[in-house]
Short mmCIF file of C-alpha atoms and ligand atoms in Angstrom, two decimals:
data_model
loop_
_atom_site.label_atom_id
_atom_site.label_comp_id
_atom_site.label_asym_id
_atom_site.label_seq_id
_atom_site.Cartn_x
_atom_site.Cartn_y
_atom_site.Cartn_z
CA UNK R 1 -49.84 -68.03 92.79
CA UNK R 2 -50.42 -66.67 96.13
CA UNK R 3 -52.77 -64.08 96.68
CA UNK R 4 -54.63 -61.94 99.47
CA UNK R 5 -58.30 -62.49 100.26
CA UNK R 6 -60.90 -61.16 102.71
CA UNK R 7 -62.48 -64.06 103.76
CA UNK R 8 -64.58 -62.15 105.75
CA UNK R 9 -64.84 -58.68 107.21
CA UNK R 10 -61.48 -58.89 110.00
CA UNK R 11 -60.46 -61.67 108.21
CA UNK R 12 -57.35 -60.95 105.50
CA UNK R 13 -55.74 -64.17 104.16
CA UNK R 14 -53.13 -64.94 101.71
CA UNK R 15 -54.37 -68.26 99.82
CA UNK R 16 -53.50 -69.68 96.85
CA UNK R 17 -55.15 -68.55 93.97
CA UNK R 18 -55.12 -69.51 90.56
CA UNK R 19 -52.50 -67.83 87.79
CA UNK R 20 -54.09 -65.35 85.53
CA UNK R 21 -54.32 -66.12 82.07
CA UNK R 22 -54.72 -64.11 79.22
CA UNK R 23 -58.51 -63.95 78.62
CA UNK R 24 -58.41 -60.95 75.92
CA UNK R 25 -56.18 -59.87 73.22
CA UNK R 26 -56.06 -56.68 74.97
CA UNK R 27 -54.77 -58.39 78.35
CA UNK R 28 -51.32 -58.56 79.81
CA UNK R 29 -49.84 -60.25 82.86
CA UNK R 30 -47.68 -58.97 85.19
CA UNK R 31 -45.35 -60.24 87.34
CA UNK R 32 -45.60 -57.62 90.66
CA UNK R 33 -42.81 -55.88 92.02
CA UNK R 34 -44.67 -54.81 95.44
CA UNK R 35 -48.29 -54.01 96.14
CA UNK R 36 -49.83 -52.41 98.54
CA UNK R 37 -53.03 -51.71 100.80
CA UNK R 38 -55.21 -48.97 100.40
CA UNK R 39 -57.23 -46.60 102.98
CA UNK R 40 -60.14 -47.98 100.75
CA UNK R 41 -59.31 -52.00 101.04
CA UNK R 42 -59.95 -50.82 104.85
CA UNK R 43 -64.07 -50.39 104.23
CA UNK R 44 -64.88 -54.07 103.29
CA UNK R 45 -61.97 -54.94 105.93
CA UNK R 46 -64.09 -53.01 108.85
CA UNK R 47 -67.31 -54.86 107.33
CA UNK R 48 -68.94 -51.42 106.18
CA UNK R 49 -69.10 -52.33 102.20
CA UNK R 50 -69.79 -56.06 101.78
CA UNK R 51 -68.43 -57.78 99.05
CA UNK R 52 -69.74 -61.27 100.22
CA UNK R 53 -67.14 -64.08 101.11
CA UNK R 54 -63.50 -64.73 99.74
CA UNK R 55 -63.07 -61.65 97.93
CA UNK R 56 -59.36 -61.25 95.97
CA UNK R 57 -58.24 -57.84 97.30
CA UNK R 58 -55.62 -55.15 96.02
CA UNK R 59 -56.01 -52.29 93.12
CA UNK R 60 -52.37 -50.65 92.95
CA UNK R 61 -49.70 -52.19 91.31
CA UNK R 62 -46.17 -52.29 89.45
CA UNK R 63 -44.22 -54.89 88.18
CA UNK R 64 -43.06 -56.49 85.21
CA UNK R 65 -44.36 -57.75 81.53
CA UNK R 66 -44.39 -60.81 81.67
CA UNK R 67 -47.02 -61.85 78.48
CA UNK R 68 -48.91 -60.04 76.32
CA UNK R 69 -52.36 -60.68 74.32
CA UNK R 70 -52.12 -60.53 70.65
CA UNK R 71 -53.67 -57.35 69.95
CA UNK R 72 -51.57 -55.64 72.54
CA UNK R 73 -48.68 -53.19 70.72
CA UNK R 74 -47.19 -50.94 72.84
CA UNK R 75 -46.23 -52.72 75.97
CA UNK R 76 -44.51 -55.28 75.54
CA UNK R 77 -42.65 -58.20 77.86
CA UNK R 78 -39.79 -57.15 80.23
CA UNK R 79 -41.07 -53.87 80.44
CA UNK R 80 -41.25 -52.19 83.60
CA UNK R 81 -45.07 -50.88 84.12
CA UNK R 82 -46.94 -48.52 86.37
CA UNK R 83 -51.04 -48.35 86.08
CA UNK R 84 -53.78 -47.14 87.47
CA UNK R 85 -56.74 -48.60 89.72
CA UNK R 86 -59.44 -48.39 86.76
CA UNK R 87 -58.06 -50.51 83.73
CA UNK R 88 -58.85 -47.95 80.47
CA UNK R 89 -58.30 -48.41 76.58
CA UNK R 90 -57.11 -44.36 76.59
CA UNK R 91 -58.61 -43.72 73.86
CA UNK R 92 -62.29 -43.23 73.81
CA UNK R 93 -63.82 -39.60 74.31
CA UNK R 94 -63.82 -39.74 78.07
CA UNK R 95 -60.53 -41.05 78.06
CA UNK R 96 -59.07 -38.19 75.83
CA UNK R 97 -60.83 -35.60 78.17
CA UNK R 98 -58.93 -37.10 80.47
CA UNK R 99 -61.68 -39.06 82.68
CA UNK R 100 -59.82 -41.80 82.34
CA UNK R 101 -61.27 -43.58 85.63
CA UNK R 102 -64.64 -43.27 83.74
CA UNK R 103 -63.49 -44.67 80.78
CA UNK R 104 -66.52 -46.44 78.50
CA UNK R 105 -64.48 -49.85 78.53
CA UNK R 106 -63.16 -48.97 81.93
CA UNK R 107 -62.80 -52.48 84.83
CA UNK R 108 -61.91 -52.05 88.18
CA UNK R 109 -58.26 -53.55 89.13
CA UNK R 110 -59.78 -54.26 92.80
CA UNK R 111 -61.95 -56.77 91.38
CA UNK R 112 -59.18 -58.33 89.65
CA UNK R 113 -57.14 -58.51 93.16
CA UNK R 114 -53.74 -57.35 92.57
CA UNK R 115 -52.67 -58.33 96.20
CA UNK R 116 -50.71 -61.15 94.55
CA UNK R 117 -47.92 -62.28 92.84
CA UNK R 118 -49.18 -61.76 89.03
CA UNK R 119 -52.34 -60.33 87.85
CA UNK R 120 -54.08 -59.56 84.80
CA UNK R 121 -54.03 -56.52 83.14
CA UNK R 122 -57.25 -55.78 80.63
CA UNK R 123 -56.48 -52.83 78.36
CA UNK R 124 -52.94 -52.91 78.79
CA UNK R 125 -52.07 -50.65 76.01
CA UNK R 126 -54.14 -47.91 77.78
CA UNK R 127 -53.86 -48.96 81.16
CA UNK R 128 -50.39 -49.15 81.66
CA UNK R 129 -47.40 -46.46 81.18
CA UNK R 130 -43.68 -48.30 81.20
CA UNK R 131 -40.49 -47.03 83.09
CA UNK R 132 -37.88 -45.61 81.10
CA UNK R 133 -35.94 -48.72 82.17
CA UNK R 134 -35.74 -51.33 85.01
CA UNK R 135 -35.84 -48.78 87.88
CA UNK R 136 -33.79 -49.34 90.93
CA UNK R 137 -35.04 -51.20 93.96
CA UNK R 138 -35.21 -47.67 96.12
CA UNK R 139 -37.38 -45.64 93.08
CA UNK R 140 -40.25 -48.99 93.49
CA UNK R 141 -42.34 -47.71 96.57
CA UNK R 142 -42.27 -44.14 94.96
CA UNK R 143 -43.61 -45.82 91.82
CA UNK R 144 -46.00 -47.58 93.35
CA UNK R 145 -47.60 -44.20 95.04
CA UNK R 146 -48.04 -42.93 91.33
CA UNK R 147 -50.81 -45.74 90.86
CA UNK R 148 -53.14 -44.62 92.95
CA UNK R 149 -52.16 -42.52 96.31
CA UNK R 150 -50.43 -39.78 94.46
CA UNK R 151 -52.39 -40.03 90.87
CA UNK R 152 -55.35 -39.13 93.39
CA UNK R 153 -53.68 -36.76 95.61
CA UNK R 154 -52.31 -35.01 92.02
CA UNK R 155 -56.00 -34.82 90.91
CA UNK R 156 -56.94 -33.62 94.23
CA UNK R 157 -54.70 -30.72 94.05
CA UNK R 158 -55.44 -29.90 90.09
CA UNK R 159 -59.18 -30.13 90.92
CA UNK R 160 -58.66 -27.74 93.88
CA UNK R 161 -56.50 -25.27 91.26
CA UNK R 162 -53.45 -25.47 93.66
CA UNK R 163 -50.98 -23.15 92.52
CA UNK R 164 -49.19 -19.94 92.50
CA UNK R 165 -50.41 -17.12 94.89
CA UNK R 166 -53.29 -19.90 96.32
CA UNK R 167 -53.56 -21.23 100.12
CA UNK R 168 -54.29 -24.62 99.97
CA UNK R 169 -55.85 -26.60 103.17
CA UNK R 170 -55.71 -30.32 103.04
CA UNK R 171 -58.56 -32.12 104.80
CA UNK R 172 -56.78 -35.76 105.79
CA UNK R 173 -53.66 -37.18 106.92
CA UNK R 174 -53.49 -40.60 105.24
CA UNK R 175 -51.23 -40.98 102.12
CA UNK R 176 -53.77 -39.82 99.61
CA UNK R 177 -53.96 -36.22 101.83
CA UNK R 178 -50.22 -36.30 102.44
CA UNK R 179 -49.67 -36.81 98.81
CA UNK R 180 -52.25 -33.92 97.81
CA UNK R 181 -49.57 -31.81 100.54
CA UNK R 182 -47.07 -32.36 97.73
CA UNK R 183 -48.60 -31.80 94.73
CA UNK R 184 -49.93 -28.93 96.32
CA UNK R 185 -46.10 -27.69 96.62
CA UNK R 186 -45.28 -29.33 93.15
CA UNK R 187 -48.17 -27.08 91.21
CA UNK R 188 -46.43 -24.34 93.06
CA UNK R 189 -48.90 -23.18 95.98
CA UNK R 190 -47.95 -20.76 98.35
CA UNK R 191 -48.83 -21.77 101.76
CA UNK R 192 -50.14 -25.48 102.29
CA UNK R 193 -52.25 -25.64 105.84
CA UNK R 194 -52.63 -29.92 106.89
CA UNK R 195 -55.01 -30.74 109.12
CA UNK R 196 -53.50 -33.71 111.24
CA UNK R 197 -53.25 -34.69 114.56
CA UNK R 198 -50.81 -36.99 114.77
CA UNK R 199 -47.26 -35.81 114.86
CA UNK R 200 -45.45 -38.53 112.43
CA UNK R 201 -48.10 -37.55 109.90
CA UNK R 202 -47.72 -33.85 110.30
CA UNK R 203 -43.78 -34.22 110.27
CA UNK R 204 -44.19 -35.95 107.12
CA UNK R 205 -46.36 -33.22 105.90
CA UNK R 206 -44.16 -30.64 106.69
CA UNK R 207 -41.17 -32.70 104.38
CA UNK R 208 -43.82 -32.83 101.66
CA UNK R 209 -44.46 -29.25 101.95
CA UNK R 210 -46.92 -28.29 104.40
CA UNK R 211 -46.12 -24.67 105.77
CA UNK R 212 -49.02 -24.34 108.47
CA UNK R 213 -51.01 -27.77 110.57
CA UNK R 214 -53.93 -27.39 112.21
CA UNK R 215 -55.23 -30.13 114.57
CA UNK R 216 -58.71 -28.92 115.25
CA UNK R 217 -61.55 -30.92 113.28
CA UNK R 218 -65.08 -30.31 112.20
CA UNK R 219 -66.03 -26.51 113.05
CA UNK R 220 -63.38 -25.72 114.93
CA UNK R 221 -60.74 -26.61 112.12
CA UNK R 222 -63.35 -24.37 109.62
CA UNK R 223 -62.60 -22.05 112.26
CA UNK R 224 -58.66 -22.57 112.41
CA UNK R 225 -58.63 -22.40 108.46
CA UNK R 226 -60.69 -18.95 108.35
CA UNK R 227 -58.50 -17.03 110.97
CA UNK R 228 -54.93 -18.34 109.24
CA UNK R 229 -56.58 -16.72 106.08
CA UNK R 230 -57.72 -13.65 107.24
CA UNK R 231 -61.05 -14.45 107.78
CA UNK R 232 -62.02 -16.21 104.39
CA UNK R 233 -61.04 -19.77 104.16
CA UNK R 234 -58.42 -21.13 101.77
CA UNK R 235 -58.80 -20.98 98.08
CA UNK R 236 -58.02 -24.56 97.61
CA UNK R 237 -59.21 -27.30 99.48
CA UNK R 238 -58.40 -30.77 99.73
CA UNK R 239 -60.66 -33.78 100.73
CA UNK R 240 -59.45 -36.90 101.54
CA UNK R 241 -60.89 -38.58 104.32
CA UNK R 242 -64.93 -38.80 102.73
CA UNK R 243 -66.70 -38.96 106.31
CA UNK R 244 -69.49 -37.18 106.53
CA UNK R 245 -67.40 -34.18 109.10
CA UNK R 246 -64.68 -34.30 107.22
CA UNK R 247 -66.53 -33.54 103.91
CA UNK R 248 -68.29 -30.45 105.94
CA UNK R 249 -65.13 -29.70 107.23
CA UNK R 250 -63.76 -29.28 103.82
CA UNK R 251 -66.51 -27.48 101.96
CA UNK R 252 -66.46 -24.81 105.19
CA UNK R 253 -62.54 -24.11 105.16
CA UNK R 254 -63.33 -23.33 101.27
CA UNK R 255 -63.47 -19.61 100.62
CA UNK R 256 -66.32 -18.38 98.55
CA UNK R 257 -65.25 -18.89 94.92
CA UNK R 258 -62.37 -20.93 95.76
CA UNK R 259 -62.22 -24.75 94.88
CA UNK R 260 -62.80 -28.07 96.34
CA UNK R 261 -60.77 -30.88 95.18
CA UNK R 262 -62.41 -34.11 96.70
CA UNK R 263 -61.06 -37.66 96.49
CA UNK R 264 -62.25 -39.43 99.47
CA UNK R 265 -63.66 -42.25 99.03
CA UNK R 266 -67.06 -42.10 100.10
CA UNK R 267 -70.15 -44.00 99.77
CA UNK R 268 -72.79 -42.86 102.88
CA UNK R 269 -72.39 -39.35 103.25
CA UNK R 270 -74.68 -36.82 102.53
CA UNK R 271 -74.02 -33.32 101.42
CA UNK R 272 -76.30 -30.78 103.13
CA UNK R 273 -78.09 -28.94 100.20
CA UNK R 274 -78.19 -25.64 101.74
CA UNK R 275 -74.78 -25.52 102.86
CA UNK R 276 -73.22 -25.97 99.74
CA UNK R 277 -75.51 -23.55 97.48
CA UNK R 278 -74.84 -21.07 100.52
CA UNK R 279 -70.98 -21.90 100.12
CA UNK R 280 -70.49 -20.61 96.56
CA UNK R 281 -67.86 -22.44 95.80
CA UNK R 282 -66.30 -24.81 92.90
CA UNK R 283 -66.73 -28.68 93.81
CA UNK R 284 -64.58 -31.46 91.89
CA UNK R 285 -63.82 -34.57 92.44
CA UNK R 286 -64.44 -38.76 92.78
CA UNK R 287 -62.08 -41.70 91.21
CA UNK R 288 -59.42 -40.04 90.20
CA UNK R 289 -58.12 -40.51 86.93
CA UNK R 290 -54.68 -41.60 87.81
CA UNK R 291 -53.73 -42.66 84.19
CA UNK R 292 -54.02 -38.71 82.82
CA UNK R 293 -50.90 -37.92 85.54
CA UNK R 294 -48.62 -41.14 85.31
CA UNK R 295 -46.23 -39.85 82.35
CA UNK R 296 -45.76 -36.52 84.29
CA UNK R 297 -45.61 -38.48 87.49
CA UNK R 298 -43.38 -41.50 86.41
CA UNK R 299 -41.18 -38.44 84.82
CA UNK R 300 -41.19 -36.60 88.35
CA UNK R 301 -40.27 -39.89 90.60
CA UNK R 302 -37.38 -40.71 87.61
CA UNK R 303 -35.76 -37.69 88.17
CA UNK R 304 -35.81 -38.31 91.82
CA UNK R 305 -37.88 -34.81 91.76
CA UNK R 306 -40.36 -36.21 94.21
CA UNK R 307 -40.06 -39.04 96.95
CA UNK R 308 -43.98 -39.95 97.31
CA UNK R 309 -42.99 -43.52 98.64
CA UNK R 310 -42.17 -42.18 102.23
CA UNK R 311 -45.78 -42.59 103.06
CA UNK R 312 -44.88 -46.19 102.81
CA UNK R 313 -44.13 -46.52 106.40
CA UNK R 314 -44.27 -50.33 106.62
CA UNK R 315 -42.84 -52.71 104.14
CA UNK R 316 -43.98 -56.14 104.89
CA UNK R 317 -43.62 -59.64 102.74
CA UNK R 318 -47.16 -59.92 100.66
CA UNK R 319 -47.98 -63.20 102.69
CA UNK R 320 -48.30 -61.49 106.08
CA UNK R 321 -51.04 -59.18 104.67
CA UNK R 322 -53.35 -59.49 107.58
CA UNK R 323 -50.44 -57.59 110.08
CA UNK R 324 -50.51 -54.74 107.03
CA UNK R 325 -53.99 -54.24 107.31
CA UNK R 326 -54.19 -54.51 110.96
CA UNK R 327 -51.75 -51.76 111.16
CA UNK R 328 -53.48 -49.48 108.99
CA UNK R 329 -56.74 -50.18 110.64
CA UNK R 330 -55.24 -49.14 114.05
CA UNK R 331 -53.70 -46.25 112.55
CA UNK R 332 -49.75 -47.51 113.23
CA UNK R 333 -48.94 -47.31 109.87
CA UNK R 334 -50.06 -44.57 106.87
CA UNK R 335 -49.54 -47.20 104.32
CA UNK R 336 -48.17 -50.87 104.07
CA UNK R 337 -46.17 -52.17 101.14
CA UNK R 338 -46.63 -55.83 100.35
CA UNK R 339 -43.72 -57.38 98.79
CA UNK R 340 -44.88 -60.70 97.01
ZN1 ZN C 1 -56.21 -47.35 96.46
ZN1 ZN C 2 -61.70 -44.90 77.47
#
């Protein structure tokens, strides 16, 4: 099969790989429908995580059954599946909390690589949720959103108790902030406030819900935040960015009391200790356990309630991979499809 791999930081390659097989009973393989590259995949890509040479890349996925292991009941072949970055069984203690990314038999799906035309599935009965039915070609990029971008803009917003009666301020204008904009409106907030300079983002943000943008960053957007809420700073925050300004940035614009929903992914910076004891407020957040949303999700996206695949804003065939991430590193596109 054909498959994308980092050969090297600036280096993205599509390469022939070899066809998953089933390895345990648990596994299935699917046949992808369209893939995608993440605001994440960008680290290693910029050389500031490495994973060493030749690495398979690629954690969000849909597509279709196309074999299942022997122990595997509920999915079955032909089905139409959505899952979620961390592979889970769904039913151990964490899993039934609904920690799903922290799952005790959990295995990340970027490891796995699902930049490619087929890819293995471990878990599958947990991992993945099926369509009601083979869903038409226009519902795919919304459906792809669910396993990851919007799953961890959803747990974003639930984290920050969006909701009725709340202001909400979203730190982050890639799809995982834009997507937290909606659920934001979906969980019924009152007044959404993204922070976004660039105009195609903020339009977007508006259509997804966003009733106020601010463009000012670091202290100055704390500032921006505090005087659009009468002095005290939003009740929900949002962080999706995971820099070490933007993660200030977000626990400032949070009121005291109120709740920070963070989902950036993040792996350098440091949280000043006095600022948050001094902030008072609620702080929740990391991997995002996508697989606790899907149902409601896949439900939503069915019923053409919600149209998360807009932040899709390139669709490109899976073998010219390297343009997708280019464009996403330069900041011309929020988010490339790959079509395999
Ligand atoms: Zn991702
Ligand atoms: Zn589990």
């Amino acid at each position: 099969m054909r498959g994308v791999i980092l050969q090297s930081p600036g280096d993205v390659r599509v390469a022939d790989r070899p066809d998953p097989k089933i390895e345990q009973p648990t596994d299935a393989i699917i046949r992808l429908s369209a893939t995608c590259v993440c605001g994440s995949d960008l680290w290693p890509y910029r050389g500031a995580e490495d994973h060493g040479p030749m690495v398979p890349m690629g954690h969000e996925y849909v597509g279709v059954v196309e074999e299942v292991g022997n122990e595997v009941t509920t999915i079955k072949p032909g089905q139409f599946v959505v899952g979620s970055f961390w592979a889970c069984d769904n039913t151990c203690e964490i899993c039934r909390a609904g920690y799903q990314a922290y799952c005790v038999n959990r295995t990340l799906m970027g490891m796995i690589g699902t930049q490619a035309e087929l890819a293995r599935i471990p878990l599958a009965d947990g991992t993945l949720v099926a369509t009601p039915g083979t869903p038409d070609a226009e519902l795919i990029p919304s459906l792809l959103a669910a396993s990851d971008v919007l799953g961890t803009g959803w747990f974003a917003a639930v984290a920050a108790e969006a909701g009725p009666g709340k202001t909400v301020a979203v730190v982050g204008d890639g799809a995982v902030g834009l997507l937290g904009v909606l659920a934001a409106k979906q969980l019924g907030a009152e007044r959404i406030i993204a922070m976004s300079r660039h105009e195609s983002r903020q339009q977007l943000a508006r259509e997804f819900g966003a009733t106020d943008i601010v463009t000012e960053r670091g202290d100055e957007g704390v500032a921006r935040v505090k005087e659009l809420t009468g002095g005290l700073g939003a009740h929900s925050v949002i962080e999706a960015v995971g820099t070490q300004q933007s993660i200030q940035q977000a626990i400032g614009a949070t009121r005291p009391g109120g709740h920070l929903g963070f989902v950036g992914y993040t792996f350098d910076a440091a949280i000043p200790g006095a600022e948050l004891f001094n902030a008072g407020i609620h702080v929740h957040g990391g991997p995002a356990p996508v697989r606790r949303f899907l149902p409601e999700l896949i439900d939503l996206i069915w019923n053409r309630q919600i149209d998360p695949g807009k932040v899709f804003d390139l669709h490109l065939p899976l073998e010219d991979a390297a343009e997708g991430y280019r464009a996403m590193d330069e900041r011309r596109a929020i988010k490339t499809l790959l079509k395999p």
